[in-house]
PDB file of C-alpha atoms in Angstrom:
ATOM      1  CA  MET A   1      15.568 -15.426   0.964  1.00 50.00           C
ATOM      2  CA  SER A   2      19.125 -14.648  -0.077  1.00 64.00           C
ATOM      3  CA  GLN A   3      18.251 -11.773  -2.391  1.00 88.00           C
ATOM      4  CA  LYS A   4      20.415  -8.759  -1.633  1.00 97.00           C
ATOM      5  CA  ILE A   5      18.508  -5.475  -1.394  1.00 98.00           C
ATOM      6  CA  GLY A   6      19.938  -1.982  -1.340  1.00 98.00           C
ATOM      7  CA  PHE A   7      18.151   1.187  -0.258  1.00 98.00           C
ATOM      8  CA  VAL A   8      18.601   4.724  -1.554  1.00 98.00           C
ATOM      9  CA  GLY A   9      16.807   7.122   0.772  1.00 97.00           C
ATOM     10  CA  VAL A  10      16.561   5.971   4.378  1.00 96.00           C
ATOM     11  CA  GLY A  11      14.437   8.635   5.979  1.00 93.00           C
ATOM     12  CA  ARG A  12      11.372   7.723   8.032  1.00 91.00           C
ATOM     13  CA  MET A  13       9.828   5.501   5.356  1.00 94.00           C
ATOM     14  CA  GLY A  14      12.901   3.957   3.761  1.00 96.00           C
ATOM     15  CA  ALA A  15      14.556   3.055   7.062  1.00 97.00           C
ATOM     16  CA  ASN A  16      11.476   1.251   8.339  1.00 96.00           C
ATOM     17  CA  MET A  17      11.006  -0.603   5.060  1.00 97.00           C
ATOM     18  CA  ALA A  18      14.604  -1.790   5.264  1.00 97.00           C
ATOM     19  CA  ARG A  19      14.102  -2.985   8.852  1.00 97.00           C
ATOM     20  CA  ARG A  20      10.966  -4.834   7.840  1.00 97.00           C
ATOM     21  CA  LEU A  21      12.642  -6.645   4.939  1.00 97.00           C
ATOM     22  CA  GLN A  22      15.588  -7.707   7.037  1.00 96.00           C
ATOM     23  CA  GLU A  23      13.243  -9.131   9.682  1.00 95.00           C
ATOM     24  CA  THR A  24      11.436 -11.169   7.013  1.00 95.00           C
ATOM     25  CA  GLY A  25      14.621 -12.820   5.784  1.00 94.00           C
ATOM     26  CA  PHE A  26      16.047 -10.579   3.088  1.00 96.00           C
ATOM     27  CA  VAL A  27      19.646  -9.421   3.145  1.00 96.00           C
ATOM     28  CA  ILE A  28      20.014  -5.638   3.248  1.00 98.00           C
ATOM     29  CA  SER A  29      23.292  -5.172   1.430  1.00 97.00           C
ATOM     30  CA  ALA A  30      23.769  -1.402   1.445  1.00 98.00           C
ATOM     31  CA  VAL A  31      22.041   1.852   2.336  1.00 98.00           C
ATOM     32  CA  PHE A  32      22.652   5.352   0.990  1.00 98.00           C
ATOM     33  CA  ASP A  33      21.267   8.724   1.939  1.00 97.00           C
ATOM     34  CA  VAL A  34      22.318  12.327   1.378  1.00 95.00           C
ATOM     35  CA  ASN A  35      22.135  12.481   5.170  1.00 96.00           C
ATOM     36  CA  ARG A  36      25.263  10.449   5.776  1.00 96.00           C
ATOM     37  CA  GLU A  37      24.633  10.215   9.504  1.00 96.00           C
ATOM     38  CA  ALA A  38      21.210   8.625   8.938  1.00 96.00           C
ATOM     39  CA  ALA A  39      22.691   6.039   6.578  1.00 97.00           C
ATOM     40  CA  GLU A  40      25.525   5.147   8.957  1.00 97.00           C
ATOM     41  CA  SER A  41      23.180   4.850  11.914  1.00 97.00           C
ATOM     42  CA  LEU A  42      20.833   2.486  10.058  1.00 97.00           C
ATOM     43  CA  ALA A  43      23.736   0.489   8.631  1.00 98.00           C
ATOM     44  CA  LYS A  44      24.903  -0.287  12.169  1.00 97.00           C
ATOM     45  CA  VAL A  45      21.439  -1.569  13.091  1.00 96.00           C
ATOM     46  CA  LEU A  46      21.140  -3.684   9.941  1.00 97.00           C
ATOM     47  CA  ASN A  47      24.794  -4.764   9.875  1.00 96.00           C
ATOM     48  CA  CYS A  48      25.200  -3.624   6.286  1.00 97.00           C
ATOM     49  CA  VAL A  49      27.291  -1.174   4.280  1.00 97.00           C
ATOM     50  CA  ALA A  50      26.648   2.559   4.479  1.00 98.00           C
ATOM     51  CA  ALA A  51      27.583   3.172   0.860  1.00 97.00           C
ATOM     52  CA  ALA A  52      29.784   6.148   0.091  1.00 96.00           C
ATOM     53  CA  ASP A  53      28.286   6.509  -3.379  1.00 97.00           C
ATOM     54  CA  LEU A  54      25.365   5.318  -5.474  1.00 98.00           C
ATOM     55  CA  LYS A  55      27.289   2.934  -7.722  1.00 97.00           C
ATOM     56  CA  SER A  56      28.320   0.968  -4.641  1.00 98.00           C
ATOM     57  CA  VAL A  57      24.667   0.349  -3.737  1.00 98.00           C
ATOM     58  CA  THR A  58      24.024  -1.142  -7.169  1.00 98.00           C
ATOM     59  CA  ALA A  59      27.235  -3.198  -7.123  1.00 98.00           C
ATOM     60  CA  LEU A  60      26.303  -4.775  -3.780  1.00 97.00           C
ATOM     61  CA  SER A  61      22.621  -5.414  -4.578  1.00 97.00           C
ATOM     62  CA  GLU A  62      20.346  -7.400  -6.845  1.00 97.00           C
ATOM     63  CA  THR A  63      17.371  -5.147  -6.126  1.00 98.00           C
ATOM     64  CA  VAL A  64      17.560  -1.454  -5.259  1.00 98.00           C
ATOM     65  CA  ILE A  65      14.624   0.288  -3.569  1.00 98.00           C
ATOM     66  CA  THR A  66      14.550   4.070  -3.888  1.00 98.00           C
ATOM     67  CA  VAL A  67      12.579   6.277  -1.502  1.00 97.00           C
ATOM     68  CA  VAL A  68      13.579   9.853  -2.320  1.00 95.00           C
ATOM     69  CA  SER A  69      11.800  13.169  -1.976  1.00 89.00           C
ATOM     70  CA  ASP A  70      10.842  14.497  -5.404  1.00 93.00           C
ATOM     71  CA  ASP A  71      11.435  14.575  -9.172  1.00 95.00           C
ATOM     72  CA  LYS A  72      14.741  16.414  -8.821  1.00 95.00           C
ATOM     73  CA  ALA A  73      16.083  13.872  -6.345  1.00 95.00           C
ATOM     74  CA  MET A  74      15.022  10.959  -8.572  1.00 96.00           C
ATOM     75  CA  LYS A  75      16.805  12.428 -11.584  1.00 97.00           C
ATOM     76  CA  LYS A  76      19.881  13.109  -9.502  1.00 97.00           C
ATOM     77  CA  ILE A  77      20.287   9.530  -8.276  1.00 97.00           C
ATOM     78  CA  PHE A  78      19.645   7.918 -11.653  1.00 98.00           C
ATOM     79  CA  THR A  79      22.142  10.193 -13.401  1.00 97.00           C
ATOM     80  CA  GLY A  80      24.555  10.172 -10.461  1.00 96.00           C
ATOM     81  CA  GLY A  81      25.884   6.630 -10.594  1.00 97.00           C
ATOM     82  CA  LEU A  82      22.998   4.380  -9.594  1.00 98.00           C
ATOM     83  CA  LEU A  83      22.879   2.830 -13.083  1.00 98.00           C
ATOM     84  CA  THR A  84      26.592   2.015 -13.167  1.00 97.00           C
ATOM     85  CA  ARG A  85      26.919  -1.669 -14.155  1.00 97.00           C
ATOM     86  CA  ALA A  86      23.202  -2.085 -13.596  1.00 98.00           C
ATOM     87  CA  LYS A  87      22.542  -4.848 -16.131  1.00 98.00           C
ATOM     88  CA  GLY A  88      20.143  -7.415 -14.710  1.00 97.00           C
ATOM     89  CA  LYS A  89      19.348  -5.353 -11.632  1.00 97.00           C
ATOM     90  CA  LEU A  90      15.837  -4.429 -10.484  1.00 98.00           C
ATOM     91  CA  PHE A  91      14.970  -0.915  -9.321  1.00 98.00           C
ATOM     92  CA  ILE A  92      11.784  -0.477  -7.274  1.00 98.00           C
ATOM     93  CA  ASN A  93      10.879   3.186  -6.945  1.00 97.00           C
ATOM     94  CA  CYS A  94       8.595   4.072  -4.038  1.00 96.00           C
ATOM     95  CA  ALA A  95       8.707   7.864  -3.929  1.00 88.00           C
ATOM     96  CA  THR A  96       5.746  10.038  -4.867  1.00 88.00           C
ATOM     97  CA  VAL A  97       7.021  11.709  -8.014  1.00 94.00           C
ATOM     98  CA  SER A  98       5.428  12.740 -11.288  1.00 95.00           C
ATOM     99  CA  PRO A  99       4.331  10.035 -13.748  1.00 96.00           C
ATOM    100  CA  GLU A 100       6.764  11.409 -16.325  1.00 96.00           C
ATOM    101  CA  ILE A 101       9.712  10.756 -14.027  1.00 96.00           C
ATOM    102  CA  HIS A 102       8.764   7.106 -13.588  1.00 97.00           C
ATOM    103  CA  ILE A 103       8.596   6.743 -17.380  1.00 97.00           C
ATOM    104  CA  TRP A 104      11.992   8.446 -17.709  1.00 98.00           C
ATOM    105  CA  VAL A 105      13.493   6.110 -15.079  1.00 98.00           C
ATOM    106  CA  GLU A 106      12.145   3.042 -16.853  1.00 98.00           C
ATOM    107  CA  GLN A 107      13.716   4.186 -20.118  1.00 98.00           C
ATOM    108  CA  LYS A 108      17.062   4.857 -18.450  1.00 98.00           C
ATOM    109  CA  CYS A 109      17.018   1.458 -16.743  1.00 98.00           C
ATOM    110  CA  GLU A 110      16.125  -0.454 -19.891  1.00 98.00           C
ATOM    111  CA  ALA A 111      18.928   1.280 -21.797  1.00 98.00           C
ATOM    112  CA  LYS A 112      21.313  -0.251 -19.237  1.00 98.00           C
ATOM    113  CA  GLY A 113      19.718  -3.696 -19.357  1.00 98.00           C
ATOM    114  CA  ALA A 114      18.014  -3.209 -15.998  1.00 98.00           C
ATOM    115  CA  SER A 115      14.355  -3.289 -14.947  1.00 98.00           C
ATOM    116  CA  SER A 116      12.249  -0.669 -13.173  1.00 98.00           C
ATOM    117  CA  LEU A 117       8.944  -0.732 -11.308  1.00 98.00           C
ATOM    118  CA  GLU A 118       7.010   2.053  -9.632  1.00 97.00           C
ATOM    119  CA  ALA A 119       5.582   1.000  -6.268  1.00 97.00           C
ATOM    120  CA  CYS A 120       3.693   4.010  -4.962  1.00 96.00           C
ATOM    121  CA  MET A 121       2.856   3.991  -1.266  1.00 94.00           C
ATOM    122  CA  ALA A 122      -0.465   5.149   0.177  1.00 89.00           C
ATOM    123  CA  SER A 123       0.410   4.553   3.812  1.00 85.00           C
ATOM    124  CA  SER A 124       2.711   5.921   6.484  1.00 87.00           C
ATOM    125  CA  ILE A 125       5.570   5.089   8.854  1.00 90.00           C
ATOM    126  CA  THR A 126       3.692   2.608  11.041  1.00 91.00           C
ATOM    127  CA  GLN A 127       2.602   0.579   8.023  1.00 94.00           C
ATOM    128  CA  ALA A 128       6.146   0.636   6.605  1.00 94.00           C
ATOM    129  CA  ARG A 129       7.447  -0.886   9.826  1.00 94.00           C
ATOM    130  CA  GLU A 130       4.663  -3.477  10.057  1.00 95.00           C
ATOM    131  CA  GLY A 131       4.765  -4.490   6.391  1.00 96.00           C
ATOM    132  CA  SER A 132       1.194  -3.384   5.786  1.00 96.00           C
ATOM    133  CA  LEU A 133       1.722  -0.670   3.171  1.00 96.00           C
ATOM    134  CA  TYR A 134      -0.880  -0.118   0.460  1.00 96.00           C
ATOM    135  CA  LEU A 135       1.239  -0.375  -2.682  1.00 97.00           C
ATOM    136  CA  MET A 136       0.127   0.649  -6.161  1.00 97.00           C
ATOM    137  CA  CYS A 137       2.461  -0.652  -8.847  1.00 98.00           C
ATOM    138  CA  GLY A 138       3.090   0.370 -12.423  1.00 98.00           C
ATOM    139  CA  GLY A 139       5.363  -1.143 -15.041  1.00 98.00           C
ATOM    140  CA  LYS A 140       5.710  -4.209 -17.183  1.00 98.00           C
ATOM    141  CA  PRO A 141       3.723  -7.189 -15.812  1.00 98.00           C
ATOM    142  CA  GLU A 142       6.771  -9.447 -15.817  1.00 98.00           C
ATOM    143  CA  VAL A 143       8.727  -6.901 -13.760  1.00 98.00           C
ATOM    144  CA  PHE A 144       5.867  -6.714 -11.286  1.00 98.00           C
ATOM    145  CA  GLU A 145       5.956 -10.517 -10.942  1.00 97.00           C
ATOM    146  CA  ARG A 146       9.702 -10.398 -10.381  1.00 97.00           C
ATOM    147  CA  ALA A 147       9.300  -7.779  -7.638  1.00 97.00           C
ATOM    148  CA  LYS A 148       6.392  -9.551  -5.898  1.00 97.00           C
ATOM    149  CA  PRO A 149       8.405 -11.562  -3.334  1.00 96.00           C
ATOM    150  CA  VAL A 150       9.854  -8.315  -1.982  1.00 97.00           C
ATOM    151  CA  LEU A 151       6.692  -6.240  -2.254  1.00 97.00           C
ATOM    152  CA  GLU A 152       4.528  -8.849  -0.546  1.00 97.00           C
ATOM    153  CA  LYS A 153       6.663  -8.552   2.596  1.00 97.00           C
ATOM    154  CA  LEU A 154       6.165  -4.782   2.633  1.00 97.00           C
ATOM    155  CA  SER A 155       2.493  -4.672   1.759  1.00 97.00           C
ATOM    156  CA  GLY A 156      -0.827  -5.592   3.276  1.00 93.00           C
ATOM    157  CA  ALA A 157      -2.512  -4.708  -0.016  1.00 94.00           C
ATOM    158  CA  LEU A 158      -0.594  -5.004  -3.268  1.00 96.00           C
ATOM    159  CA  ARG A 159      -2.221  -3.761  -6.459  1.00 97.00           C
ATOM    160  CA  TYR A 160      -0.987  -3.757 -10.034  1.00 98.00           C
ATOM    161  CA  ILE A 161      -2.374  -0.630 -11.710  1.00 98.00           C
ATOM    162  CA  GLY A 162      -0.978  -0.788 -15.231  1.00 98.00           C
ATOM    163  CA  VAL A 163       1.846   0.550 -17.368  1.00 98.00           C
ATOM    164  CA  THR A 164       4.552   2.781 -15.980  1.00 97.00           C
ATOM    165  CA  GLY A 165       3.201   6.159 -14.898  1.00 97.00           C
ATOM    166  CA  GLN A 166      -0.334   5.009 -14.137  1.00 97.00           C
ATOM    167  CA  ALA A 167       0.364   4.093 -10.518  1.00 97.00           C
ATOM    168  CA  ALA A 168       1.861   7.545  -9.997  1.00 96.00           C
ATOM    169  CA  GLN A 169      -1.267   9.094 -11.512  1.00 97.00           C
ATOM    170  CA  VAL A 170      -3.484   7.169  -9.102  1.00 97.00           C
ATOM    171  CA  LYS A 171      -1.233   8.044  -6.151  1.00 96.00           C
ATOM    172  CA  ALA A 172      -1.393  11.739  -7.038  1.00 96.00           C
ATOM    173  CA  LEU A 173      -5.197  11.591  -7.034  1.00 97.00           C
ATOM    174  CA  VAL A 174      -5.250   9.695  -3.729  1.00 96.00           C
ATOM    175  CA  ASN A 175      -3.135  12.367  -2.072  1.00 96.00           C
ATOM    176  CA  MET A 176      -5.004  15.220  -3.732  1.00 97.00           C
ATOM    177  CA  VAL A 177      -8.303  13.987  -2.280  1.00 97.00           C
ATOM    178  CA  MET A 178      -6.723  13.153   1.090  1.00 97.00           C
ATOM    179  CA  ASN A 179      -5.205  16.631   1.329  1.00 97.00           C
ATOM    180  CA  ALA A 180      -8.521  18.312   0.501  1.00 98.00           C
ATOM    181  CA  ASN A 181     -10.277  16.152   3.108  1.00 98.00           C
ATOM    182  CA  THR A 182      -7.654  17.141   5.676  1.00 98.00           C
ATOM    183  CA  ALA A 183      -8.107  20.842   4.939  1.00 98.00           C
ATOM    184  CA  ALA A 184     -11.898  20.518   5.150  1.00 98.00           C
ATOM    185  CA  LEU A 185     -11.680  18.680   8.473  1.00 98.00           C
ATOM    186  CA  ALA A 186      -9.423  21.396   9.895  1.00 98.00           C
ATOM    187  CA  GLU A 187     -11.974  24.036   8.896  1.00 98.00           C
ATOM    188  CA  GLY A 188     -14.866  22.089  10.402  1.00 98.00           C
ATOM    189  CA  LEU A 189     -13.088  21.579  13.709  1.00 98.00           C
ATOM    190  CA  GLY A 190     -11.754  25.124  13.702  1.00 97.00           C
ATOM    191  CA  LEU A 191     -15.248  26.541  13.258  1.00 98.00           C
ATOM    192  CA  GLY A 192     -16.587  24.151  15.886  1.00 98.00           C
ATOM    193  CA  ALA A 193     -13.998  25.401  18.356  1.00 97.00           C
ATOM    194  CA  ALA A 194     -14.773  29.041  17.530  1.00 97.00           C
ATOM    195  CA  ILE A 195     -18.462  28.633  18.317  1.00 97.00           C
ATOM    196  CA  GLY A 196     -17.745  26.767  21.540  1.00 97.00           C
ATOM    197  CA  LEU A 197     -18.621  23.181  20.633  1.00 98.00           C
ATOM    198  CA  ASP A 198     -17.056  20.234  22.416  1.00 98.00           C
ATOM    199  CA  LEU A 199     -14.635  18.929  19.780  1.00 98.00           C
ATOM    200  CA  THR A 200     -14.575  15.367  21.070  1.00 98.00           C
ATOM    201  CA  MET A 201     -18.350  15.264  20.687  1.00 98.00           C
ATOM    202  CA  LEU A 202     -18.074  16.889  17.254  1.00 98.00           C
ATOM    203  CA  ARG A 203     -15.561  14.328  16.048  1.00 98.00           C
ATOM    204  CA  GLU A 204     -17.823  11.518  17.247  1.00 98.00           C
ATOM    205  CA  VAL A 205     -20.749  13.014  15.326  1.00 98.00           C
ATOM    206  CA  PHE A 206     -18.584  13.430  12.230  1.00 98.00           C
ATOM    207  CA  SER A 207     -17.611   9.751  12.469  1.00 98.00           C
ATOM    208  CA  GLN A 208     -21.263   8.655  12.354  1.00 98.00           C
ATOM    209  CA  THR A 209     -22.382  10.917   9.521  1.00 98.00           C
ATOM    210  CA  GLY A 210     -21.454  12.043   6.030  1.00 97.00           C
ATOM    211  CA  ALA A 211     -18.550  14.034   7.476  1.00 97.00           C
ATOM    212  CA  ARG A 212     -16.604  10.861   8.258  1.00 96.00           C
ATOM    213  CA  SER A 213     -13.341  10.220   6.418  1.00 95.00           C
ATOM    214  CA  GLY A 214     -10.042   8.452   6.804  1.00 94.00           C
ATOM    215  CA  VAL A 215      -8.347  11.657   7.902  1.00 96.00           C
ATOM    216  CA  LEU A 216     -10.931  12.125  10.653  1.00 97.00           C
ATOM    217  CA  GLN A 217      -9.588   8.913  12.165  1.00 95.00           C
ATOM    218  CA  THR A 218      -5.901   9.670  11.619  1.00 94.00           C
ATOM    219  CA  ASP A 219      -5.807  13.455  12.125  1.00 97.00           C
ATOM    220  CA  GLY A 220      -8.926  14.648  13.959  1.00 97.00           C
ATOM    221  CA  GLU A 221      -7.717  14.149  17.508  1.00 97.00           C
ATOM    222  CA  ASP A 222      -4.281  15.491  16.588  1.00 97.00           C
ATOM    223  CA  MET A 223      -5.852  18.681  15.245  1.00 98.00           C
ATOM    224  CA  GLN A 224      -7.820  19.102  18.452  1.00 97.00           C
ATOM    225  CA  ASN A 225      -4.781  18.519  20.661  1.00 97.00           C
ATOM    226  CA  ARG A 226      -2.244  20.326  18.463  1.00 96.00           C
ATOM    227  CA  GLU A 227      -0.195  17.137  18.154  1.00 96.00           C
ATOM    228  CA  HIS A 228       1.500  17.370  14.768  1.00 96.00           C
ATOM    229  CA  SER A 229       4.354  14.871  14.961  1.00 94.00           C
ATOM    230  CA  CYS A 230       5.220  14.177  11.354  1.00 92.00           C
ATOM    231  CA  PHE A 231       3.964  11.086   9.556  1.00 90.00           C
ATOM    232  CA  PHE A 232       3.225  12.873   6.263  1.00 91.00           C
ATOM    233  CA  SER A 233       4.503  16.423   6.117  1.00 94.00           C
ATOM    234  CA  ALA A 234       2.728  19.557   4.952  1.00 96.00           C
ATOM    235  CA  GLU A 235       5.635  20.044   2.568  1.00 96.00           C
ATOM    236  CA  HIS A 236       4.937  16.687   0.933  1.00 94.00           C
ATOM    237  CA  ALA A 237       1.214  17.429   0.852  1.00 96.00           C
ATOM    238  CA  ALA A 238       1.902  20.609  -1.109  1.00 97.00           C
ATOM    239  CA  LYS A 239       4.183  18.738  -3.502  1.00 95.00           C
ATOM    240  CA  ASP A 240       1.696  15.940  -4.125  1.00 95.00           C
ATOM    241  CA  SER A 241      -1.276  18.241  -4.677  1.00 97.00           C
ATOM    242  CA  GLY A 242       0.971  20.099  -7.095  1.00 97.00           C
ATOM    243  CA  ILE A 243       1.594  16.916  -9.098  1.00 96.00           C
ATOM    244  CA  ALA A 244      -2.164  16.385  -9.432  1.00 97.00           C
ATOM    245  CA  LEU A 245      -2.721  20.001 -10.466  1.00 98.00           C
ATOM    246  CA  LYS A 246      -0.084  19.698 -13.185  1.00 96.00           C
ATOM    247  CA  MET A 247      -1.953  16.661 -14.487  1.00 97.00           C
ATOM    248  CA  ALA A 248      -5.186  18.665 -14.442  1.00 97.00           C
ATOM    249  CA  LYS A 249      -3.581  21.563 -16.299  1.00 97.00           C
ATOM    250  CA  LYS A 250      -2.304  19.201 -18.969  1.00 95.00           C
ATOM    251  CA  HIS A 251      -5.878  18.046 -19.534  1.00 97.00           C
ATOM    252  CA  GLN A 252      -7.318  21.583 -19.308  1.00 98.00           C
ATOM    253  CA  LEU A 253      -9.287  20.807 -16.152  1.00 98.00           C
ATOM    254  CA  HIS A 254      -9.843  23.360 -13.378  1.00 97.00           C
ATOM    255  CA  LEU A 255      -9.869  21.905  -9.850  1.00 98.00           C
ATOM    256  CA  PRO A 256     -10.802  24.725  -7.449  1.00 98.00           C
ATOM    257  CA  LEU A 257     -10.754  22.635  -4.246  1.00 98.00           C
ATOM    258  CA  ALA A 258      -7.367  21.107  -5.008  1.00 98.00           C
ATOM    259  CA  THR A 259      -6.028  24.541  -5.911  1.00 98.00           C
ATOM    260  CA  ALA A 260      -7.261  26.069  -2.652  1.00 98.00           C
ATOM    261  CA  THR A 261      -5.862  23.143  -0.657  1.00 98.00           C
ATOM    262  CA  LYS A 262      -2.413  23.506  -2.197  1.00 98.00           C
ATOM    263  CA  LYS A 263      -2.439  27.222  -1.344  1.00 98.00           C
ATOM    264  CA  GLN A 264      -3.101  26.300   2.296  1.00 97.00           C
ATOM    265  CA  TYR A 265      -0.169  23.916   2.420  1.00 98.00           C
ATOM    266  CA  ASP A 266       2.027  26.421   0.566  1.00 98.00           C
ATOM    267  CA  ARG A 267       1.117  28.929   3.272  1.00 97.00           C
ATOM    268  CA  MET A 268       2.204  26.488   5.963  1.00 97.00           C
ATOM    269  CA  ILE A 269       5.608  26.264   4.267  1.00 97.00           C
ATOM    270  CA  GLN A 270       5.826  30.057   4.093  1.00 97.00           C
ATOM    271  CA  LEU A 271       5.087  30.238   7.834  1.00 96.00           C
ATOM    272  CA  GLY A 272       7.813  27.726   8.627  1.00 96.00           C
ATOM    273  CA  LEU A 273       5.316  24.947   9.366  1.00 96.00           C
ATOM    274  CA  GLY A 274       6.162  22.745   6.386  1.00 96.00           C
ATOM    275  CA  GLU A 275       7.800  20.020   8.477  1.00 95.00           C
ATOM    276  CA  LEU A 276       4.703  19.532  10.601  1.00 96.00           C
ATOM    277  CA  ASP A 277       2.383  16.650   9.819  1.00 96.00           C
ATOM    278  CA  LYS A 278      -0.392  17.467   7.367  1.00 97.00           C
ATOM    279  CA  SER A 279      -2.709  17.705  10.396  1.00 97.00           C
ATOM    280  CA  GLY A 280      -0.867  20.949  11.146  1.00 97.00           C
ATOM    281  CA  ILE A 281      -3.092  22.656   8.606  1.00 98.00           C
ATOM    282  CA  ALA A 282      -5.387  23.137  11.623  1.00 97.00           C
ATOM    283  CA  GLU A 283      -2.902  25.796  12.771  1.00 97.00           C
ATOM    284  CA  LEU A 284      -4.308  27.947   9.949  1.00 97.00           C
ATOM    285  CA  THR A 285      -7.965  27.511  10.882  1.00 96.00           C
ATOM    286  CA  PHE A 286      -8.248  27.477  14.692  1.00 97.00           C
ATOM    287  CA  LYS A 287      -8.563  30.943  16.234  1.00 94.00           C
ATOM    288  CA  GLY A 288      -5.480  32.057  18.099  1.00 92.00           C
ATOM    289  CA  ARG A 289      -3.112  29.531  16.589  1.00 93.00           C
ATOM    290  CA  LYS A 290       0.163  30.364  14.853  1.00 81.00           C
ATOM    291  CA  GLY A 291      -1.078  30.625  11.294  1.00 76.00           C
ATOM    292  CA  SER A 292      -4.584  31.898  12.014  1.00 75.00           C
ATOM    293  CA  THR A 293      -5.568  35.233  10.557  1.00 71.00           C
ATOM    294  CA  SER A 294      -7.976  35.844  13.453  1.00 56.00           C
TER     295      SER A 294
END
């Protein structure tokens, strides 16, 4: 596989995706990040260029994968040089941003003779490194087919959702529900602790009953043990629930649980806990912890 791939955004997810692709035979041509030190460090590992600017990533690559933080960051890279001499290039955008931004990116790319695909991720760092991401893709079918050889090496489950913007809509709903489940689990365990229940026993009961969920498996023990090393930050949880709530507002739909969940994650940010993993929401519900009102 001689295809040259560039990366814009090499934080926890992007860096591990780049490592995975190199190990499966692709050539990582260049990496770029606003954190210059992170880009240079990864470039040494991958033996590639730590690009000084965005246009250099595009010049050195046939496919560019972007993994940036939010709508503002996406607009900044696509108006900041990434589309310089981009004709014929493929841009695969993996960040969780609003559906409207993915549509805007596609339009900008097509105006330059390039192609764009949204590949929304519903997994975390471990899956990025192993190549077992759950990827939801949106865009033109022929662009999806073009991107498949790359995406199949990153994904354990690859799904084409539909036209541009639809994958981002689905991803927003996935994270909205996940975030609400996480908040509910934190309240259940927090109340269990307050009344003196054994939390290991309680988690086992939850796992065998209607209280079971994916976040029980990924976050339950961490909540109990106050282990909040970041795989998906509270800050990102707040952002993603916010995307879903904007969609709901557009369609005149009131979502009280999603609204309450976002307020919890917003509170974590206000308390300086935004960089904790989403499991850190338990710090708001367990008596005696940093964000508890008890």
